[in-house]
Amino acid sequence: MLIRQRTTTTLRTPGPPPAVHAALALVAAGAARGATRDQLLAFLGAPSTAAPAALARRVSQRVLGDGRGYRTLGGPHVLFGGGVWVDDSPGGLTDAFRGIAAESYNSQRVQTVSFTDEPKEAVKTINESVKKATNSLIDGIICESDVVGVATDIVLANVVYFKGVWQHSFHPHGTWPGTFFCLDGSHAEASFMTAFGTIWIACLDGFKVLKLPYMPWRLVMCEEVQEFRSYEARYSMLVFLPDARDGITAMVDVVTAAPASLQGILDQMTERTVRVKLPKFEISFKWDDLEVDLRRLGLSLPFSTEEANLRGMRVADDIIAEGDEQQRRPMSLRKVAHMAVVKVSEAGSEGGELNSYLRGRPELTPDFVEFVADRPFTFLIQEE
């Protein structure tokens, strides 16, 4: 959905990201009322507040389950930095909102800070939380100008740190220099990882999709509630490569044409013998004006300083809602920011070692597919 909104930029990113989706789901389930709640539910595609609460719970516990007493065995390490910060000047959070936050979103990710009296300290608190959660990979996500001198009620800020190793890694000795062709007609030198083996791939009209699985991990315990849970998480990187050097825009339009388009593409994947040539790369992407795109897609009421109805979040607002609603301006979302850092190398995403490699000799298998990513491509990391 949001990927199609970014048609004027050369960088496309799927969205809304799961962490952002979960944060909006929490606001819908625990804070929003009236027309604001209805608009949030419509945007999230949810029939009632129970659905987004369940989604937020699943994303928090499974997709982003990492530092809350869960113990994992092997596979990717997913760290979530961020959450919901609410101005504390009009009072604390309501018991109802705290209950939903604790059950569905992890209460540690919903905090009160003083945007009104100590905005610089509030920014420091948010950025230190992000830095700690991502092992100092990301120093921060918002700056003082975002909140200083402006009426700030709520900030949603999310960062996802993903560390994984390939189920079958690329051999370091198979990495060679090569030429990468850019959209503007120029080219650059890059280090290309190469491999040959049996891989899941879909060969479609105008583009190919390659699936590179990560080592799975198993969730075995939640010490906070002394609850045993067995859940195996499997992640894969899906690489979308257009046949033409300038075909990325047309390819993205096909992939994002409808919510079911991506799944329809993935259903066509089969195991084939593939020769892969994929550049090592690192991408840092900060989406600090996310509210602009959300507004363009029809989600405007939560950001309106005149019409937002988020009175289920703070005690003072909940009391006013029962009396004269004109006593104070409505509380509204001030900032929605998301940041992601992805580094891809022979071992996987952001480090790790594994001694099982994709290997083989293409001359012994004449019917193989070439997947040479020497032109602009896009990718996503999927939790299956």
Coordinates of N, CA and C in Angstrom, one line a residue, residues 39-244:
Q39 N -11.9 5.3 11.2 CA -10.9 5.5 10.1 C -9.7 4.6 10.3
L40 N -9.2 4.5 11.5 CA -8.0 3.6 11.7 C -8.4 2.2 11.4
L41 N -9.5 1.7 11.8 CA -9.9 0.3 11.5 C -10.1 0.1 10.0
A42 N -10.6 1.1 9.3 CA -10.8 0.9 7.9 C -9.4 0.9 7.2
F43 N -8.5 1.7 7.7 CA -7.1 1.7 7.1 C -6.4 0.4 7.4
L44 N -6.6 -0.1 8.6 CA -5.9 -1.4 8.9 C -6.7 -2.6 8.3
G45 N -7.8 -2.4 7.8 CA -8.6 -3.5 7.2 C -9.2 -4.4 8.3
A46 N -9.5 -3.8 9.4 CA -10.0 -4.6 10.6 C -11.5 -4.4 10.8
P47 N -12.3 -5.4 11.1 CA -13.7 -5.2 11.3 C -14.0 -4.7 12.7
S48 N -13.1 -4.9 13.7 CA -13.4 -4.4 15.0 C -12.0 -4.1 15.7
T49 N -12.1 -3.6 16.9 CA -10.8 -3.3 17.7 C -10.2 -4.6 18.1
A50 N -10.9 -5.7 18.2 CA -10.3 -7.0 18.6 C -9.3 -7.5 17.6
A51 N -9.5 -7.3 16.3 CA -8.6 -7.7 15.3 C -7.3 -7.0 15.3
P52 N -7.2 -5.7 15.4 CA -5.9 -5.1 15.5 C -5.2 -5.4 16.8
A53 N -5.9 -5.6 17.9 CA -5.2 -5.9 19.1 C -4.6 -7.3 19.0
A54 N -5.3 -8.2 18.4 CA -4.7 -9.6 18.2 C -3.5 -9.5 17.3
L55 N -3.6 -8.7 16.2 CA -2.4 -8.5 15.3 C -1.2 -7.9 16.0
A56 N -1.5 -6.9 16.8 CA -0.4 -6.3 17.6 C 0.3 -7.3 18.5
R57 N -0.6 -8.1 19.1 CA 0.0 -9.2 20.0 C 0.8 -10.2 19.3
R58 N 0.4 -10.6 18.1 CA 1.2 -11.5 17.3 C 2.5 -10.9 16.8
V59 N 2.4 -9.7 16.3 CA 3.7 -9.1 15.8 C 4.6 -8.9 17.0
S60 N 4.1 -8.4 18.1 CA 5.0 -8.2 19.3 C 5.6 -9.4 19.8
Q61 N 4.9 -10.5 19.9 CA 5.3 -11.7 20.5 C 6.1 -12.7 19.6
R62 N 5.7 -12.7 18.3 CA 6.4 -13.6 17.4 C 7.4 -12.9 16.5
V63 N 6.9 -12.0 15.7 CA 7.7 -11.3 14.7 C 8.8 -10.5 15.4
L64 N 8.4 -9.8 16.5 CA 9.4 -8.9 17.2 C 9.7 -9.4 18.6
G65 N 9.4 -10.7 18.8 CA 9.7 -11.2 20.2 C 11.2 -11.4 20.4
D66 N 11.8 -10.7 21.3 CA 13.2 -10.8 21.5 C 13.7 -10.6 22.9
G67 N 13.3 -9.5 23.5 CA 14.0 -9.1 24.7 C 13.1 -9.1 25.9
R68 N 12.0 -9.9 25.9 CA 11.0 -9.9 27.0 C 10.9 -11.2 27.7
G69 N 12.1 -11.9 27.9 CA 12.1 -13.1 28.6 C 12.1 -14.3 27.6
Y70 N 11.9 -14.1 26.3 CA 11.9 -15.2 25.4 C 13.3 -15.7 25.2
R71 N 13.4 -17.0 25.1 CA 14.7 -17.6 24.8 C 14.6 -18.3 23.5
T72 N 15.5 -18.0 22.6 CA 15.4 -18.6 21.2 C 16.6 -19.5 21.0
L73 N 16.4 -20.4 20.1 CA 17.4 -21.4 19.7 C 17.7 -21.2 18.2
G74 N 18.9 -20.7 17.9 CA 19.3 -20.6 16.5 C 18.6 -19.5 15.7
G75 N 19.0 -19.4 14.4 CA 18.3 -18.5 13.5 C 18.4 -17.0 13.7
P76 N 17.6 -16.3 13.0 CA 17.7 -14.8 13.1 C 17.4 -14.2 14.4
H77 N 18.0 -13.1 14.7 CA 17.7 -12.4 15.9 C 17.1 -11.1 15.5
V78 N 15.8 -10.9 15.9 CA 15.0 -9.7 15.6 C 14.9 -8.8 16.8
L79 N 15.4 -7.6 16.7 CA 15.2 -6.7 17.8 C 14.4 -5.5 17.4
F80 N 13.4 -5.1 18.2 CA 12.5 -4.0 17.9 C 12.9 -2.9 18.9
G81 N 13.2 -1.7 18.3 CA 13.5 -0.5 19.0 C 12.5 0.5 18.7
G82 N 11.8 0.9 19.8 CA 10.8 2.0 19.5 C 9.5 1.7 20.3
G83 N 8.4 2.4 19.9 CA 7.2 2.2 20.6 C 6.3 3.4 20.6
V84 N 5.6 3.7 21.6 CA 4.6 4.8 21.7 C 5.0 5.6 22.9
W85 N 5.3 6.9 22.7 CA 5.6 7.8 23.7 C 4.5 8.9 23.8
V86 N 3.9 9.1 25.0 CA 2.8 10.0 25.2 C 3.2 11.1 26.2
D87 N 2.8 12.3 25.9 CA 3.1 13.4 26.8 C 2.4 13.2 28.1
D88 N 3.1 13.5 29.2 CA 2.6 13.2 30.5 C 1.9 14.4 31.2
S89 N 2.0 15.6 30.5 CA 1.5 16.8 31.2 C 0.1 16.8 31.7
P90 N -0.9 16.2 30.9 CA -2.3 16.2 31.4 C -2.6 15.0 32.3
G91 N -1.7 14.2 32.6 CA -2.0 13.1 33.5 C -1.4 11.8 32.9
G92 N -1.6 10.7 33.7 CA -1.0 9.4 33.2 C -1.9 8.7 32.3
L93 N -1.5 7.5 31.9 CA -2.3 6.7 31.0 C -3.5 6.0 31.7
T94 N -4.6 5.8 31.0 CA -5.7 5.2 31.6 C -5.4 3.7 31.9
D95 N -6.1 3.2 32.9 CA -5.9 1.8 33.2 C -6.3 0.9 32.0
A96 N -7.4 1.3 31.3 CA -7.8 0.5 30.1 C -6.8 0.4 29.0
F97 N -6.1 1.6 28.8 CA -5.1 1.6 27.7 C -3.9 0.8 28.2
R98 N -3.5 1.0 29.4 CA -2.4 0.2 29.9 C -2.6 -1.3 29.8
G99 N -3.8 -1.7 30.1 CA -4.2 -3.1 30.0 C -4.0 -3.7 28.6
I100 N -4.5 -2.9 27.6 CA -4.4 -3.3 26.2 C -3.0 -3.3 25.8
A101 N -2.2 -2.3 26.2 CA -0.8 -2.2 25.9 C 0.0 -3.3 26.4
A102 N -0.3 -3.7 27.7 CA 0.5 -4.8 28.3 C 0.1 -6.1 27.7
E103 N -1.1 -6.4 27.3 CA -1.6 -7.6 26.8 C -1.2 -7.8 25.3
S104 N -1.3 -6.7 24.5 CA -1.1 -6.9 23.1 C 0.1 -6.3 22.5
Y105 N 0.8 -5.4 23.2 CA 1.9 -4.7 22.6 C 3.2 -4.6 23.5
N106 N 3.2 -5.2 24.7 CA 4.3 -5.1 25.6 C 4.3 -3.7 26.2
S107 N 3.9 -3.6 27.4 CA 3.8 -2.3 28.1 C 5.1 -1.5 28.1
Q108 N 6.2 -2.2 28.1 CA 7.5 -1.5 28.1 C 7.7 -0.6 26.9
R109 N 6.9 -0.8 25.8 CA 7.1 0.0 24.6 C 6.0 1.1 24.6
V110 N 5.3 1.3 25.6 CA 4.4 2.4 25.8 C 4.8 3.2 27.0
Q111 N 5.3 4.4 26.8 CA 5.8 5.2 28.0 C 5.3 6.6 27.9
T112 N 5.4 7.3 29.1 CA 5.1 8.7 29.1 C 6.4 9.5 29.3
V113 N 6.5 10.6 28.6 CA 7.6 11.5 28.7 C 7.0 12.9 28.7
S114 N 7.9 13.9 29.0 CA 7.4 15.3 29.1 C 7.8 16.1 27.8
F115 N 7.0 16.0 26.8 CA 7.2 16.8 25.6 C 7.0 18.2 25.9
T116 N 6.2 18.6 26.8 CA 5.8 20.0 27.1 C 6.9 20.7 28.0
D117 N 7.3 20.0 29.1 CA 8.2 20.7 30.0 C 9.7 20.4 29.7
E118 N 10.0 19.2 29.2 CA 11.4 18.7 29.0 C 11.5 18.0 27.6
P119 N 11.3 18.8 26.5 CA 11.3 18.1 25.2 C 12.6 17.5 24.8
K120 N 13.7 18.2 25.2 CA 15.0 17.7 24.8 C 15.3 16.3 25.5
E121 N 14.9 16.3 26.8 CA 15.1 15.0 27.6 C 14.2 13.9 27.0
A122 N 13.0 14.3 26.5 CA 12.1 13.3 25.9 C 12.7 12.7 24.6
V123 N 13.3 13.6 23.8 CA 14.0 13.1 22.6 C 15.2 12.2 23.0
K124 N 15.9 12.6 24.0 CA 17.1 11.7 24.5 C 16.6 10.4 24.9
T125 N 15.5 10.3 25.6 CA 14.9 9.1 26.1 C 14.5 8.2 25.0
I126 N 13.9 8.7 24.0 CA 13.4 7.9 22.8 C 14.6 7.4 22.1
N127 N 15.6 8.2 21.8 CA 16.8 7.8 21.0 C 17.6 6.8 21.8
E128 N 17.8 7.0 23.1 CA 18.5 6.0 23.9 C 17.9 4.6 23.9
S129 N 16.5 4.6 23.9 CA 15.8 3.4 23.8 C 16.0 2.7 22.5
V130 N 16.0 3.4 21.4 CA 16.3 2.8 20.1 C 17.7 2.3 20.0
K131 N 18.7 3.1 20.5 CA 20.1 2.7 20.5 C 20.3 1.4 21.3
K132 N 19.7 1.3 22.5 CA 19.9 0.1 23.3 C 19.3 -1.1 22.6
A133 N 18.1 -0.9 22.1 CA 17.4 -2.1 21.5 C 18.1 -2.6 20.3
T134 N 18.8 -1.8 19.6 CA 19.5 -2.2 18.3 C 21.0 -2.5 18.5
N135 N 21.4 -2.7 19.7 CA 22.8 -2.9 20.0 C 23.7 -1.8 19.4
S136 N 23.3 -0.6 19.5 CA 24.0 0.6 19.1 C 24.2 0.7 17.6
L137 N 23.5 -0.2 16.8 CA 23.5 -0.1 15.4 C 22.9 1.2 14.9
I138 N 21.9 1.6 15.6 CA 21.2 2.9 15.2 C 21.2 3.8 16.4
D139 N 21.7 5.0 16.3 CA 21.9 5.9 17.4 C 20.6 6.6 17.8
G140 N 19.7 6.8 16.8 CA 18.5 7.5 17.2 C 17.6 7.6 16.0
I141 N 16.3 8.1 16.2 CA 15.4 8.1 15.1 C 14.7 9.5 15.0
I142 N 14.7 10.3 16.1 CA 14.0 11.6 16.0 C 15.1 12.6 16.5
C143 N 14.8 13.9 16.1 CA 15.7 15.0 16.6 C 14.9 16.0 17.3
E144 N 15.6 16.9 18.0 CA 14.9 17.9 18.8 C 13.9 18.8 18.1
S145 N 14.2 19.1 16.8 CA 13.3 19.9 16.0 C 12.0 19.3 15.8
D146 N 11.9 18.0 16.0 CA 10.6 17.3 15.8 C 9.6 17.6 16.9
V147 N 10.1 18.0 18.1 CA 9.2 18.2 19.2 C 9.4 19.5 19.9
V148 N 10.6 20.1 19.8 CA 10.8 21.4 20.5 C 10.1 22.5 19.8
G149 N 9.3 23.3 20.6 CA 8.6 24.4 20.0 C 7.3 24.1 19.3
V150 N 6.9 22.8 19.4 CA 5.6 22.4 18.7 C 4.8 21.7 19.8
A151 N 3.5 21.7 19.6 CA 2.6 21.0 20.5 C 2.6 19.5 20.2
T152 N 3.3 18.7 21.0 CA 3.5 17.3 20.8 C 2.8 16.5 21.8
D153 N 1.9 15.6 21.4 CA 1.2 14.7 22.3 C 1.7 13.3 22.2
I154 N 1.8 12.7 21.0 CA 2.2 11.3 20.9 C 3.2 11.2 19.8
V155 N 4.2 10.4 20.0 CA 5.2 10.0 19.0 C 5.3 8.5 18.8
L156 N 5.1 8.0 17.6 CA 5.3 6.6 17.3 C 6.6 6.5 16.6
A157 N 7.5 5.8 17.1 CA 8.9 5.6 16.5 C 9.3 4.2 16.5
N158 N 9.7 3.6 15.4 CA 10.0 2.2 15.3 C 11.3 2.0 14.5
V159 N 12.1 1.1 15.0 CA 13.3 0.7 14.3 C 13.4 -0.8 14.5
V160 N 13.7 -1.5 13.4 CA 13.8 -3.0 13.4 C 15.3 -3.4 13.1
Y161 N 15.9 -4.1 14.0 CA 17.2 -4.7 13.8 C 17.1 -6.2 13.5
F162 N 17.6 -6.6 12.4 CA 17.5 -8.0 12.0 C 18.9 -8.6 11.7
K163 N 19.2 -9.6 12.4 CA 20.4 -10.3 12.3 C 20.2 -11.8 12.0
G164 N 20.6 -12.2 10.8 CA 20.3 -13.6 10.4 C 21.4 -14.2 9.6
V165 N 21.4 -15.5 9.5 CA 22.4 -16.2 8.7 C 21.6 -17.0 7.7
W166 N 22.1 -17.1 6.5 CA 21.5 -17.9 5.5 C 21.4 -19.4 5.9
Q167 N 20.4 -20.1 5.5 CA 20.3 -21.5 5.7 C 21.4 -22.2 4.9
H168 N 21.7 -21.6 3.7 CA 22.8 -22.1 2.8 C 23.5 -20.8 2.4
S169 N 24.7 -20.5 3.0 CA 25.3 -19.3 2.7 C 26.1 -19.3 1.4
F170 N 26.5 -18.1 1.0 CA 27.4 -17.9 -0.1 C 28.9 -18.1 0.3
H171 N 29.6 -18.9 -0.5 CA 31.0 -19.1 -0.1 C 31.8 -17.8 -0.3
P172 N 32.6 -17.4 0.7 CA 33.4 -16.1 0.6 C 34.3 -16.1 -0.7
H173 N 34.8 -17.3 -1.1 CA 35.7 -17.3 -2.2 C 35.0 -17.2 -3.5
G174 N 33.6 -17.2 -3.5 CA 32.8 -17.0 -4.7 C 32.4 -15.6 -4.9
T175 N 33.0 -14.6 -4.1 CA 32.6 -13.2 -4.3 C 33.6 -12.6 -5.2
W176 N 33.1 -11.9 -6.3 CA 34.0 -11.3 -7.3 C 33.5 -9.9 -7.6
P177 N 34.5 -9.0 -8.0 CA 34.0 -7.7 -8.5 C 33.3 -7.7 -9.8
G178 N 32.3 -6.8 -9.9 CA 31.5 -6.8 -11.2 C 30.9 -5.4 -11.3
T179 N 30.2 -5.2 -12.4 CA 29.6 -3.9 -12.7 C 28.1 -4.0 -12.4
F180 N 27.6 -2.9 -11.7 CA 26.2 -2.7 -11.4 C 25.7 -1.6 -12.2
F181 N 24.6 -1.8 -12.9 CA 24.1 -0.7 -13.8 C 22.9 0.0 -13.1
C182 N 23.1 1.4 -13.1 CA 22.1 2.2 -12.3 C 21.0 2.7 -13.2
L183 N 19.9 3.2 -12.6 CA 18.8 3.7 -13.4 C 19.1 4.8 -14.3
D184 N 20.0 5.7 -13.9 CA 20.3 6.9 -14.6 C 21.3 6.6 -15.8
G185 N 21.6 5.4 -16.0 CA 22.5 5.0 -17.1 C 23.9 4.9 -16.8
S186 N 24.3 5.3 -15.6 CA 25.7 5.2 -15.1 C 25.9 3.7 -14.6
H187 N 27.1 3.5 -14.2 CA 27.4 2.1 -13.6 C 28.4 2.3 -12.5
A188 N 28.5 1.3 -11.6 CA 29.4 1.3 -10.5 C 30.0 -0.1 -10.3
E189 N 31.1 -0.1 -9.7 CA 31.7 -1.4 -9.3 C 31.1 -1.9 -8.0
A190 N 30.9 -3.2 -7.9 CA 30.3 -3.8 -6.7 C 30.9 -5.2 -6.5
S191 N 30.8 -5.7 -5.3 CA 31.3 -7.1 -5.0 C 30.1 -8.0 -5.1
F192 N 30.1 -8.9 -6.0 CA 29.0 -9.8 -6.3 C 29.3 -11.2 -5.6
M193 N 28.3 -11.6 -4.8 CA 28.3 -13.0 -4.3 C 27.8 -13.9 -5.4
T194 N 28.4 -15.1 -5.5 CA 27.9 -16.0 -6.5 C 27.7 -17.4 -5.9
A195 N 26.7 -18.1 -6.5 CA 26.4 -19.4 -6.0 C 25.6 -20.2 -7.1
F196 N 25.6 -21.5 -6.9 CA 24.9 -22.3 -7.9 C 24.3 -23.5 -7.1
G197 N 22.9 -23.7 -7.2 CA 22.3 -24.7 -6.4 C 20.8 -24.8 -6.7
T198 N 20.1 -25.6 -5.9 CA 18.7 -25.7 -6.0 C 18.0 -24.7 -5.1
I199 N 17.3 -23.8 -5.7 CA 16.7 -22.6 -4.9 C 15.3 -22.4 -5.4
W200 N 14.5 -21.8 -4.5 CA 13.1 -21.5 -4.8 C 13.1 -20.2 -5.7
I201 N 12.4 -20.3 -6.8 CA 12.4 -19.1 -7.7 C 11.1 -19.1 -8.5
A202 N 10.7 -17.9 -8.9 CA 9.5 -17.7 -9.8 C 10.0 -16.9 -11.0
C203 N 9.8 -17.4 -12.2 CA 10.1 -16.7 -13.4 C 8.8 -16.2 -14.0
L204 N 8.6 -14.9 -13.9 CA 7.3 -14.3 -14.4 C 7.6 -13.4 -15.6
D205 N 6.5 -12.8 -16.0 CA 6.5 -11.9 -17.2 C 7.2 -10.6 -16.8
G206 N 8.4 -10.5 -17.2 CA 9.2 -9.2 -16.9 C 10.1 -9.2 -15.7
F207 N 10.0 -10.2 -14.8 CA 10.8 -10.2 -13.7 C 10.9 -11.6 -13.0
K208 N 11.9 -11.8 -12.1 CA 12.1 -13.0 -11.4 C 12.0 -12.7 -9.9
V209 N 11.7 -13.7 -9.1 CA 11.7 -13.6 -7.7 C 12.5 -14.8 -7.1
L210 N 13.5 -14.5 -6.3 CA 14.4 -15.5 -5.7 C 14.1 -15.5 -4.2
K211 N 14.1 -16.7 -3.6 CA 13.8 -16.9 -2.2 C 15.1 -17.4 -1.5
L212 N 15.7 -16.7 -0.6 CA 16.8 -17.1 0.1 C 16.5 -17.3 1.6
P213 N 16.3 -18.5 2.1 CA 15.8 -18.7 3.5 C 16.9 -18.5 4.5
Y214 N 16.5 -18.0 5.6 CA 17.4 -17.9 6.8 C 17.3 -19.1 7.7
M215 N 18.3 -19.4 8.5 CA 18.2 -20.4 9.5 C 17.0 -20.1 10.4
P216 N 16.1 -21.1 10.6 CA 14.9 -20.9 11.5 C 15.4 -20.8 13.0
W217 N 14.5 -20.2 13.8 CA 14.7 -20.3 15.2 C 13.5 -20.7 15.9
R218 N 13.6 -21.2 17.1 CA 12.5 -21.7 17.9 C 12.3 -20.9 19.2
L219 N 11.1 -20.4 19.4 CA 10.8 -19.7 20.6 C 10.4 -20.8 21.7
V220 N 11.1 -20.8 22.8 CA 10.9 -21.9 23.8 C 10.3 -21.5 25.1
M221 N 10.5 -20.2 25.5 CA 10.0 -19.8 26.9 C 9.7 -18.4 27.0
C222 N 8.7 -18.0 27.7 CA 8.5 -16.6 28.1 C 8.7 -16.6 29.7
E223 N 9.8 -16.1 30.2 CA 10.1 -16.2 31.6 C 9.3 -15.2 32.4
E224 N 8.8 -14.1 31.7 CA 8.0 -13.1 32.5 C 6.7 -13.7 33.0
V225 N 6.1 -14.5 32.2 CA 4.8 -15.1 32.7 C 5.0 -16.6 33.0
Q226 N 6.2 -17.1 33.0 CA 6.5 -18.5 33.2 C 5.6 -19.4 32.3
E227 N 5.6 -19.0 31.1 CA 4.8 -19.7 30.1 C 5.6 -20.4 29.0
F228 N 5.4 -21.6 28.8 CA 6.2 -22.3 27.7 C 5.5 -22.2 26.4
R229 N 6.2 -21.8 25.4 CA 5.6 -21.7 24.1 C 6.6 -22.3 23.1
S230 N 6.1 -23.1 22.2 CA 7.0 -23.6 21.2 C 6.5 -23.0 19.8
Y231 N 7.3 -22.2 19.2 CA 7.0 -21.6 18.0 C 8.2 -21.4 17.1
E232 N 8.2 -22.1 16.0 CA 9.3 -22.0 15.1 C 9.1 -20.9 14.1
A233 N 10.0 -19.9 14.1 CA 9.9 -18.8 13.1 C 10.8 -19.0 12.0
R234 N 10.3 -18.8 10.8 CA 11.1 -19.0 9.6 C 11.0 -17.7 8.8
Y235 N 12.2 -17.2 8.5 CA 12.3 -15.9 7.7 C 13.0 -16.2 6.4
S236 N 12.7 -15.5 5.4 CA 13.3 -15.6 4.1 C 13.5 -14.2 3.5
M237 N 14.5 -14.0 2.7 CA 14.6 -12.8 1.9 C 14.1 -13.1 0.5
L238 N 13.2 -12.3 0.0 CA 12.7 -12.4 -1.3 C 13.3 -11.3 -2.2
V239 N 14.0 -11.6 -3.2 CA 14.7 -10.7 -4.1 C 13.9 -10.6 -5.4
F240 N 13.4 -9.4 -5.7 CA 12.6 -9.2 -6.9 C 13.5 -8.5 -8.0
L241 N 13.8 -9.2 -9.1 CA 14.7 -8.7 -10.1 C 14.0 -8.5 -11.5
P242 N 13.9 -7.3 -12.0 CA 13.3 -7.1 -13.3 C 14.3 -7.6 -14.4
D243 N 13.7 -8.0 -15.5 CA 14.5 -8.5 -16.6 C 15.2 -7.3 -17.3
A244 N 14.6 -6.2 -17.4 CA 15.2 -5.0 -18.0 C 15.9 -4.1 -17.0

